[in-house]
Short mmCIF file of C-alpha atoms in Angstrom, two decimals:
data_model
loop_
_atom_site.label_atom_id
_atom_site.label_comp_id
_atom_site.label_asym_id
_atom_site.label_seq_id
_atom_site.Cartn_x
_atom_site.Cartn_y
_atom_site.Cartn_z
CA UNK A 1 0.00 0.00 0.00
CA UNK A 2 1.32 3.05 -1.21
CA UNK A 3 -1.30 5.41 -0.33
CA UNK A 4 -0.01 6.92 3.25
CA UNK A 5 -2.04 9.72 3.95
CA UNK A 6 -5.63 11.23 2.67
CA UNK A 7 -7.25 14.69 3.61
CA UNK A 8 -9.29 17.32 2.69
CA UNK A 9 -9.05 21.02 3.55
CA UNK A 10 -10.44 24.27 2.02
CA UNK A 11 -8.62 26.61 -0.02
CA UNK A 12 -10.95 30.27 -0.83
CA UNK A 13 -8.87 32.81 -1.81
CA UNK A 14 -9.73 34.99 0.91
CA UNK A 15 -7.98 32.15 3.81
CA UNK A 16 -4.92 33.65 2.33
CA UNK A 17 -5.91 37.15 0.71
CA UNK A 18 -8.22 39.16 3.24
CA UNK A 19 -6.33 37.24 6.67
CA UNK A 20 -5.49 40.74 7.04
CA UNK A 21 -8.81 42.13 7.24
CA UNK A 22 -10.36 39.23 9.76
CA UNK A 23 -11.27 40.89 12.68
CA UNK A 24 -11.74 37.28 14.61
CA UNK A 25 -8.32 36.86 14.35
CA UNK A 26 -8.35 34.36 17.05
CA UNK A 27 -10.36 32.23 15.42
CA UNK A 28 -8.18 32.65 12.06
CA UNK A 29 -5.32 31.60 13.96
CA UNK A 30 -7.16 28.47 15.11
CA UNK A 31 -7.51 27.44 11.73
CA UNK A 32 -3.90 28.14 10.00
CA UNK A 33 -2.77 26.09 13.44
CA UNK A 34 -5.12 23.22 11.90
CA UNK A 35 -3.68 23.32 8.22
CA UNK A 36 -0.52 23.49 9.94
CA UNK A 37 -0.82 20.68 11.97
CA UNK A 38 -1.84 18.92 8.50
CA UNK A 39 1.57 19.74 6.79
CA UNK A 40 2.97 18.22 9.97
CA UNK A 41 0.77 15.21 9.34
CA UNK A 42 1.64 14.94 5.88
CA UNK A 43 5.50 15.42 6.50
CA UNK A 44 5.53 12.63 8.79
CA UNK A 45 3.72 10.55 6.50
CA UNK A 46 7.08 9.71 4.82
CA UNK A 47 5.19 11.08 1.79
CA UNK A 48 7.30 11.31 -1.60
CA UNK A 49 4.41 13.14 -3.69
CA UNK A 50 1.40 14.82 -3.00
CA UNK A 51 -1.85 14.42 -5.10
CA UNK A 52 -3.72 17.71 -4.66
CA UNK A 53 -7.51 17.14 -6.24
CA UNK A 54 -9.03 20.06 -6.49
CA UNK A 55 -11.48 22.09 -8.06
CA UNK A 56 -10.40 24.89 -10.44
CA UNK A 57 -11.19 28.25 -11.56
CA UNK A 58 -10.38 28.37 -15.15
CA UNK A 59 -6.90 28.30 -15.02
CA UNK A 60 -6.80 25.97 -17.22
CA UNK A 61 -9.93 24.40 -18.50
CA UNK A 62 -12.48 26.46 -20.27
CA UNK A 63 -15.44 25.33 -22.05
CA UNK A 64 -13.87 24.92 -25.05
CA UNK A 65 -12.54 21.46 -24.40
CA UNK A 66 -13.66 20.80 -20.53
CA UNK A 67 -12.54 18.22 -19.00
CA UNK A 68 -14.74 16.18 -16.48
CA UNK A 69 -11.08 14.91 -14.69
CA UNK A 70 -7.84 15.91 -15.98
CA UNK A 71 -4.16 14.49 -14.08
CA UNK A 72 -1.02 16.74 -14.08
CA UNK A 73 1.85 15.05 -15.60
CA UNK A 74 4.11 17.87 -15.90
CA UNK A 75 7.24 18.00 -14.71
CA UNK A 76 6.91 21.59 -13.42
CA UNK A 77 4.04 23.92 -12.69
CA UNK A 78 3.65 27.71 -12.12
CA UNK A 79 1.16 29.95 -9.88
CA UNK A 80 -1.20 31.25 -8.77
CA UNK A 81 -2.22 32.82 -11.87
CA UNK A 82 -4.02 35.67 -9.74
CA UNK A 83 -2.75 39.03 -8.54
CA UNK A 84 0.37 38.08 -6.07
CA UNK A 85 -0.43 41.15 -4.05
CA UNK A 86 -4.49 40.08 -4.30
CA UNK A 87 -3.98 36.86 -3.55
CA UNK A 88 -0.99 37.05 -0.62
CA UNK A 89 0.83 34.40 -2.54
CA UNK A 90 4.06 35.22 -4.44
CA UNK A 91 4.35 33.59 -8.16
CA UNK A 92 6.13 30.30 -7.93
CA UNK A 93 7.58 27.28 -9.49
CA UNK A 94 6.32 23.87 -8.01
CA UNK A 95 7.72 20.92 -9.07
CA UNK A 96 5.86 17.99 -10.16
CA UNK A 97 6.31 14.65 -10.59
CA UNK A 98 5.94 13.89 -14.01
CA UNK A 99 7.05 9.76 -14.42
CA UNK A 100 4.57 8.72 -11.28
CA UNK A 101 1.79 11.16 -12.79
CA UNK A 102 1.69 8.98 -16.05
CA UNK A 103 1.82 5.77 -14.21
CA UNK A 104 -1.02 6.53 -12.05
CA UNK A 105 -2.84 8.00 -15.08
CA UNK A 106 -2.04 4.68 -16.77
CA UNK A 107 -3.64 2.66 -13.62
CA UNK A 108 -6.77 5.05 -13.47
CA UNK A 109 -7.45 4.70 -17.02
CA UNK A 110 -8.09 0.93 -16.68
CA UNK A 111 -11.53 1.84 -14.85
CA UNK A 112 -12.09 5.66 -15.87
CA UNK A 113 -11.30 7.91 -18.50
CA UNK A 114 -9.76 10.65 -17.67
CA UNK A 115 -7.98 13.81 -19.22
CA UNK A 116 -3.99 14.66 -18.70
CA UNK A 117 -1.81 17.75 -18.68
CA UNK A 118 1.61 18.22 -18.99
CA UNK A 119 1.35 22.24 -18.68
CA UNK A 120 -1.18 23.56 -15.56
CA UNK A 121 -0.57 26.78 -14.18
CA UNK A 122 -2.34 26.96 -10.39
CA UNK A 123 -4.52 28.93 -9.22
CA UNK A 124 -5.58 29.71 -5.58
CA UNK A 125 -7.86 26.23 -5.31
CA UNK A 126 -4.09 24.75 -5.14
CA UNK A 127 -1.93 27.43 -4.42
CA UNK A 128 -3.63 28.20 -1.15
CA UNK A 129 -3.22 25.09 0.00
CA UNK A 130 0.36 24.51 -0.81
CA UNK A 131 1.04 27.97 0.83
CA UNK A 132 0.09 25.56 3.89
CA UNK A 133 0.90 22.30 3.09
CA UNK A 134 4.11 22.95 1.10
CA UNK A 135 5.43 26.39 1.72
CA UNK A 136 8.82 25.64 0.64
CA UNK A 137 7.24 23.95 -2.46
CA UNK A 138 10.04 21.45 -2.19
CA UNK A 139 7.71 18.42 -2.49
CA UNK A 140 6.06 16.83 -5.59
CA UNK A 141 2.81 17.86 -6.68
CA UNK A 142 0.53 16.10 -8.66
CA UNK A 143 -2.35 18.31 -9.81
CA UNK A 144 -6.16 16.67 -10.37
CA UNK A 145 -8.99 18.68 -11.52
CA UNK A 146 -12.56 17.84 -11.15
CA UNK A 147 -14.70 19.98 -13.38
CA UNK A 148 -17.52 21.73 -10.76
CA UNK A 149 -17.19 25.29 -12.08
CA UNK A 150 -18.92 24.24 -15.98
CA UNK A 151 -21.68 22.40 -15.79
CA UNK A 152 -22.88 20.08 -17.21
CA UNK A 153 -20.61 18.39 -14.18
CA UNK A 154 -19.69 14.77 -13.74
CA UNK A 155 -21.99 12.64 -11.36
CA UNK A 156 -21.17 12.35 -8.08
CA UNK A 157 -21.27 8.77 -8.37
CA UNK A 158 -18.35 9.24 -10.80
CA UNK A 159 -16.43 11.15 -8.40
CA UNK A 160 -16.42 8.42 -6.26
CA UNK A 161 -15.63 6.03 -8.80
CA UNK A 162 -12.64 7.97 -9.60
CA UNK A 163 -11.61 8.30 -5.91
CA UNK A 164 -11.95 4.85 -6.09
CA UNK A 165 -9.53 4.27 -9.35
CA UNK A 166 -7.27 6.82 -7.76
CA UNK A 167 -7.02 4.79 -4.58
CA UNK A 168 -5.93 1.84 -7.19
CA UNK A 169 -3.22 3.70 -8.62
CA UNK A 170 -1.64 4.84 -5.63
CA UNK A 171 -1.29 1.47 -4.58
CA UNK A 172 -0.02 -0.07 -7.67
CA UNK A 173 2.92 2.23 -7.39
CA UNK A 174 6.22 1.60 -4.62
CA UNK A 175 6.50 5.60 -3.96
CA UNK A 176 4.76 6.86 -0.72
CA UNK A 177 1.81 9.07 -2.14
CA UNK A 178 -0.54 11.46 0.18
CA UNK A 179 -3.90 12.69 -1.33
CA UNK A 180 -5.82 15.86 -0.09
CA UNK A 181 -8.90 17.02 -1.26
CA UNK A 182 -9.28 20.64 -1.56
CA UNK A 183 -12.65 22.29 -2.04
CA UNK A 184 -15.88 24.21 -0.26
CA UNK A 185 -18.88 23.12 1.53
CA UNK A 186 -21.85 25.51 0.98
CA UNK A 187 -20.52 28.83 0.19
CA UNK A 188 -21.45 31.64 -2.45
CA UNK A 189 -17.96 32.81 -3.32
CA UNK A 190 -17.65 35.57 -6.02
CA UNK A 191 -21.02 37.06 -5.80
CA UNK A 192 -22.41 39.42 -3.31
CA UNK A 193 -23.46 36.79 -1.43
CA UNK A 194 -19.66 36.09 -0.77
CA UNK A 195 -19.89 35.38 3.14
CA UNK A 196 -23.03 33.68 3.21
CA UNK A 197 -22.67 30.01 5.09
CA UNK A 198 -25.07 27.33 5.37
CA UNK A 199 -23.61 26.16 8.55
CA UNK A 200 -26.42 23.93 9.35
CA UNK A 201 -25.97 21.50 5.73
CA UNK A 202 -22.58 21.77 5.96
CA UNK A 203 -22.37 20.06 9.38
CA UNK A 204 -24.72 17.60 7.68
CA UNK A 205 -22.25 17.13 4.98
CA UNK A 206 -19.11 16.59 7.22
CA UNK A 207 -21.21 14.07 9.42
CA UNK A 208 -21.50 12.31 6.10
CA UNK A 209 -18.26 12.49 5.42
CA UNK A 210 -16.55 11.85 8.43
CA UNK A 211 -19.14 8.37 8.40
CA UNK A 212 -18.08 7.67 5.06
CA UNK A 213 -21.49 6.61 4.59
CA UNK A 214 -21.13 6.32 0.67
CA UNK A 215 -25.03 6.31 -0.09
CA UNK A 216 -25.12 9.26 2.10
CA UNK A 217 -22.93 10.84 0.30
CA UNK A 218 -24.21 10.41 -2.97
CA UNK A 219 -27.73 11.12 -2.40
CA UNK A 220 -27.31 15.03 -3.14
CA UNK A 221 -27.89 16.17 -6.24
CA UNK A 222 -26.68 19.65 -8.13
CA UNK A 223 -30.26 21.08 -7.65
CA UNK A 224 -30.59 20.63 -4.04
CA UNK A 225 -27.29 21.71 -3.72
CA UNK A 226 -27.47 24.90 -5.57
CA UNK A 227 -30.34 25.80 -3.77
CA UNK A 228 -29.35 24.80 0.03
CA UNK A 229 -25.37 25.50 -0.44
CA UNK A 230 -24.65 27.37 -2.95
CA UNK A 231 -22.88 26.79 -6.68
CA UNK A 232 -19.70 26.82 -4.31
CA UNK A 233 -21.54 23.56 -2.66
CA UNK A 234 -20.38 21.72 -6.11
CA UNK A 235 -17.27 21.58 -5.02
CA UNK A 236 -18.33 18.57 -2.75
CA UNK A 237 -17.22 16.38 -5.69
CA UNK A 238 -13.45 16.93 -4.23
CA UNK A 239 -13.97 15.68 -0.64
CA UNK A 240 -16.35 12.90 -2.05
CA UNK A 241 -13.47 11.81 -4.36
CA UNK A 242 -11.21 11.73 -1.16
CA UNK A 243 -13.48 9.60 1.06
CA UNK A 244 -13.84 7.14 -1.94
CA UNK A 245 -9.93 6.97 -2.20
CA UNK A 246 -9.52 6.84 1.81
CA UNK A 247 -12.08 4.20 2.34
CA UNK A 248 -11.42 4.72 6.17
CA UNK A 249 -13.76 7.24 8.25
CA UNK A 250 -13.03 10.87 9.07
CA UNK A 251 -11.23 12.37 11.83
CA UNK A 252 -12.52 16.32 11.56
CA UNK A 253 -9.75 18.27 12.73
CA UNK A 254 -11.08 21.62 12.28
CA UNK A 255 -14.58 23.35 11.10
CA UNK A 256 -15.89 26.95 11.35
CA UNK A 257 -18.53 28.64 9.88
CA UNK A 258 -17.28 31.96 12.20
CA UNK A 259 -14.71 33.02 9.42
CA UNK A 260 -16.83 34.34 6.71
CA UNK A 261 -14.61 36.84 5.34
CA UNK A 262 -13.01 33.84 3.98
CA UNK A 263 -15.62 32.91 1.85
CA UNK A 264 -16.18 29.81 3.40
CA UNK A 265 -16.59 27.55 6.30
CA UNK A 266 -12.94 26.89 6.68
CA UNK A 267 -12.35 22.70 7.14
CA UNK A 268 -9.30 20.31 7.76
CA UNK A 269 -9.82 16.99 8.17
CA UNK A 270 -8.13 13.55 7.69
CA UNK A 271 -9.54 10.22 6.74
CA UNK A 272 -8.03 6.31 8.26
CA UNK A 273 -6.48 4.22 5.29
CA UNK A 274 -7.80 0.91 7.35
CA UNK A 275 -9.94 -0.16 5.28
CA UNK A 276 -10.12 -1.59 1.69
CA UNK A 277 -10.88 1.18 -0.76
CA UNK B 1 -23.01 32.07 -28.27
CA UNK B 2 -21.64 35.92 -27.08
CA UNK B 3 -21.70 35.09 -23.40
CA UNK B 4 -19.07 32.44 -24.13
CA UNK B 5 -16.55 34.50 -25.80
CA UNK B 6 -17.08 37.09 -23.77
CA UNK B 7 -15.87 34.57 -20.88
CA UNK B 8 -13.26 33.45 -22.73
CA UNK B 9 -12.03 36.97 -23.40
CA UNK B 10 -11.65 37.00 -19.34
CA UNK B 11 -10.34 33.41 -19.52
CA UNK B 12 -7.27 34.16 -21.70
CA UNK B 13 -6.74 37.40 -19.84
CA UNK B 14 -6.74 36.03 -16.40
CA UNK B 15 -4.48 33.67 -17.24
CA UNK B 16 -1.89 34.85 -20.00
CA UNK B 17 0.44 37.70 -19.34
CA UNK B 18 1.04 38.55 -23.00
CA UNK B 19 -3.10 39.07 -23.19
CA UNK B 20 -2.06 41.55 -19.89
CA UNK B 21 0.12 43.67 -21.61
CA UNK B 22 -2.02 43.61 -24.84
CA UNK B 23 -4.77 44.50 -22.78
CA UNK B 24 -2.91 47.25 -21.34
CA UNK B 25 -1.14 48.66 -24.69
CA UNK B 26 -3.62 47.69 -27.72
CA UNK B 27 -7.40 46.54 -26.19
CA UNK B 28 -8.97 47.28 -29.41
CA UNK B 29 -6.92 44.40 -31.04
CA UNK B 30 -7.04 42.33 -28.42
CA UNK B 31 -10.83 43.19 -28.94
CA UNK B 32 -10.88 42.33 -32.17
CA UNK B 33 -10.28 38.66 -31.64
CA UNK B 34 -13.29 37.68 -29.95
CA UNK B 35 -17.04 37.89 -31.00
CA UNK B 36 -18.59 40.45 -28.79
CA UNK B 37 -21.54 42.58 -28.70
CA UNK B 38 -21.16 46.36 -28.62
CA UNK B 39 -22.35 45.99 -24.70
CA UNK B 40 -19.78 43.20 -24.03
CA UNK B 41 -16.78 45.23 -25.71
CA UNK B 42 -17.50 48.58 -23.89
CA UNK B 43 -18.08 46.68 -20.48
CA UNK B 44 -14.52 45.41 -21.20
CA UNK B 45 -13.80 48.92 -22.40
CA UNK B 46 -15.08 50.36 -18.79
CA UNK B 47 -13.90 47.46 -16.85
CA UNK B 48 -17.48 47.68 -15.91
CA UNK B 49 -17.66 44.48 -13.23
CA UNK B 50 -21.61 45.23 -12.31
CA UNK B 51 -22.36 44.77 -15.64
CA UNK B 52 -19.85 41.76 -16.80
CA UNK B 53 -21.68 40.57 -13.65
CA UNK B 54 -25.21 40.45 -14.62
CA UNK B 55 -24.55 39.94 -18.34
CA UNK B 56 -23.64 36.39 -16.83
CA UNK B 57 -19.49 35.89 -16.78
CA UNK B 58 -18.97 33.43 -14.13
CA UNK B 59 -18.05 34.49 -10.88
CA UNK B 60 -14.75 33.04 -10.57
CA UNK B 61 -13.52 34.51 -13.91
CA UNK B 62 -15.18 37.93 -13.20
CA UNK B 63 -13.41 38.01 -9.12
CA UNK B 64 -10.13 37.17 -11.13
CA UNK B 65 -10.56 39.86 -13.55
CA UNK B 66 -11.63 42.51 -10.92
CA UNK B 67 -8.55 41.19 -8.59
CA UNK B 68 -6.57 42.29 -12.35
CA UNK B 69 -7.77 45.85 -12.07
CA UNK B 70 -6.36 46.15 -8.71
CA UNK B 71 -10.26 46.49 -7.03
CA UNK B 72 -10.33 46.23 -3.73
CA UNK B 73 -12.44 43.70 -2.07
CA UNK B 74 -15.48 45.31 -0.76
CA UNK B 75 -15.88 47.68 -3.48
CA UNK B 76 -15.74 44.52 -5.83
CA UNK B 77 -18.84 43.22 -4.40
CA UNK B 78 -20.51 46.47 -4.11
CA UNK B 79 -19.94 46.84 -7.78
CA UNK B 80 -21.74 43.57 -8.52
CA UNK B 81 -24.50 44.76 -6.05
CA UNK B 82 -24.71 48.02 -8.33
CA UNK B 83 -25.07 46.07 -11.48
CA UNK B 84 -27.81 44.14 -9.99
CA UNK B 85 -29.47 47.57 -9.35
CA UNK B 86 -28.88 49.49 -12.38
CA UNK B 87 -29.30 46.16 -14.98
CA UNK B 88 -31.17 43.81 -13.31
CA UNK B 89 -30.91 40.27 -11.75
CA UNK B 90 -27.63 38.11 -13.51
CA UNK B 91 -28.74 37.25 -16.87
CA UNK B 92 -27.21 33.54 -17.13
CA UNK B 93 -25.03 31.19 -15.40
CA UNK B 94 -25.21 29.78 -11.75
CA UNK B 95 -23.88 33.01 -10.02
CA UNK B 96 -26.79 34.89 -9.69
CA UNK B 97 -27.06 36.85 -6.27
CA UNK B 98 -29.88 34.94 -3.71
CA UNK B 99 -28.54 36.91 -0.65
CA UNK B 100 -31.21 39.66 -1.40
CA UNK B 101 -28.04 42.21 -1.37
CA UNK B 102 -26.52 42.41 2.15
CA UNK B 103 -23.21 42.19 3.31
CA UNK B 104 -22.54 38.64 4.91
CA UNK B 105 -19.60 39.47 6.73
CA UNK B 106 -18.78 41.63 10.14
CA UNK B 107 -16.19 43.49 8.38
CA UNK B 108 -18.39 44.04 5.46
CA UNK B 109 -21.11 45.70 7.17
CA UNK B 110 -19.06 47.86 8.97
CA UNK B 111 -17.59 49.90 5.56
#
């Protein structure tokens, strides 16, 4: 078993890009100690690459030629492609991992089709994260995109089934691979309705998750969604994709719905590997 | 069939620092490349955001485009709240506002 560590976290661009206009700053600390805590996690994981699947902004992908799943096989990537100064993030190199990419791509393709890359330029749904996880940017990154920005979107029963095929790659290979899942519960980023937090569902959601409870999971659908969390609440495809890979229950490390500056109720949270994905 | 180049006008921009500088230096030939209506090319023109907003450019493109012009935060969403006011509700797309206009946040409400 290759797979060594599996997690989800959130990654607005506000965690990074209004932290200086948060007045509970208290509570903003909380949760950087949480993310931080996860880069500790993830360190001592042994891990030699990390898969980050997340759910971009068209940084890459536009409805020209959209991708339900693409895989990063680059050997380099850039980001974020936002403002530096907006975004509190400084353009970067990361390196990739371009020989495992293809092999895992190779593994997943045996059970889903998927898209690959070998150019991806990030933008804050990764870079925010690896401003946490990775802030040297010294380890590995393999990018994963799953379409929830243009619908029509993949089924969430697909997500899981790629989680799943995911899961199968990473153990197929020898290298030490950790997986985090980086997306939004309910929220209503980039409208005027940025702020807005349906703490109530999203508890619901997490309970879900944290069970694992796979027909639980996949009972939403977009509609419901939309209307109770939010075209942000799409995103869910990222975390479901994780829990399908982890096949172990949730440990949530950290949830808030008390930082809405950020866009977002601002999660970390880790999943067992016990059992058989 | 406008809507879509109109996003992907923002698309290449957001993303492609030669499309920055053209932007900057020649916008009527950077213009020229995409099929836009007379409304979509002047919003681009103004860097209108309340109207990019309602004509429908998704939310993430538009926030990335705003963050571009160097808008600050609060006055970006004000801007969309102003669209909404002078145009009417967003016209397409799954970003429409359903918060009825308020501010959700502490800081927010206090500007």
């Amino acid at each position: 078993m290759s797979l060594v560590y599996a997690g989800v976290l959130s990654h607005a661009p506000g965690i990074t890009g209004r932290a200086h206009l948060v007045e509970n700053t208290a509570k903003r600390d909380e949760f950087y100690a949480a993310l931080d805590k996860q880069r500790r996690e993830i360190q001592d994981s042994g891990a030699e690459a990390l898969i980050v699947i997340a759910a971009e902004h068209f940084a890459n992908f536009f409805m020209n030629n959209m991708p339900a799943y693409c895989i990063g096989i680059g050997s380099q990537y850039e980001g974020p492609i936002e403002d530096p100064d907006w975004l509190k993030i400084s353009r970067t190199k990361v390196p990739g991992a371009a020989d495992l990419a293809t092999r895992l791509t190779r593994e997943v393709m045996k059970t889903v089709d998927v898209a690959y890359a070998e150019e991806w330029k990030f933008d804050h749904g990764i870079m925010v994260p690896l401003h946490f996880l990775t802030p040297e940017y010294d380890l590995p990154i393999i990018p994963v995109n799953i379409n929830c920005q243009g619908p029509p979107l993949t089924p969430l029963h697909r997500a899981w089934a790629f989680g799943k095929a995911l899961r199968r790659a990473c153990d197929s290979v020898p290298e030490k691979i950790a997986v985090v899942g980086t997306g939004g519960i309910s929220h209503w980023p980039a409208t005027p309705d940025s702020g807005k937090i349906n703490e109530k569902w999203d508890r619901e959601f997490l309970d879900r998750l944290m069970r694992n409870d796979k027909d639980a999971l996949l009972s939403y659908d977009d509609i419901q969604t939309y209307r109770d969390a939010g075209q942000g609440g799409f995103e869910i495809r990222t975390f479901i994709a994780i829990a399908a890979a982890s096949g172990g229950d949730g440990e949530l490390q950290f949830y808030t719905a008390e930082l809405p500056i950020f866009a977002v109720g601002c999660t970390v949270a880790r999943f067992s590997l016990d059992r058989t994905a | 069939m406008s809507l879509y180049h109109l996003q992907k006008f923002l698309y290449e921009l957001n993303r492609d620092e030669t499309a920055q500088q053209k932007y900057r230096n020649d916008l009527e030939t950077l213009l020229d490349d995409f099929d836009l209506s007379d409304e979509e090319s002047n919003a681009l023109r103004e860097g209108d955001i309340g109207l990019l907003y309602v004509l429908g450019v998704n939310g993430q493109i538009l926030m990335h485009y705003a963050a571009f012009l160097e808008i600050e935060w609060f006055a970006y969403l004000e801007l969309m709240r102003e669209g909404i006011a002078k145009h009417g509700p967003v016209r397409a797309g799954v970003y429409a506002m359903t918060g009825g206009g308020e501010s959700f946040t502490v800081e927010g409400k206090k500007r």
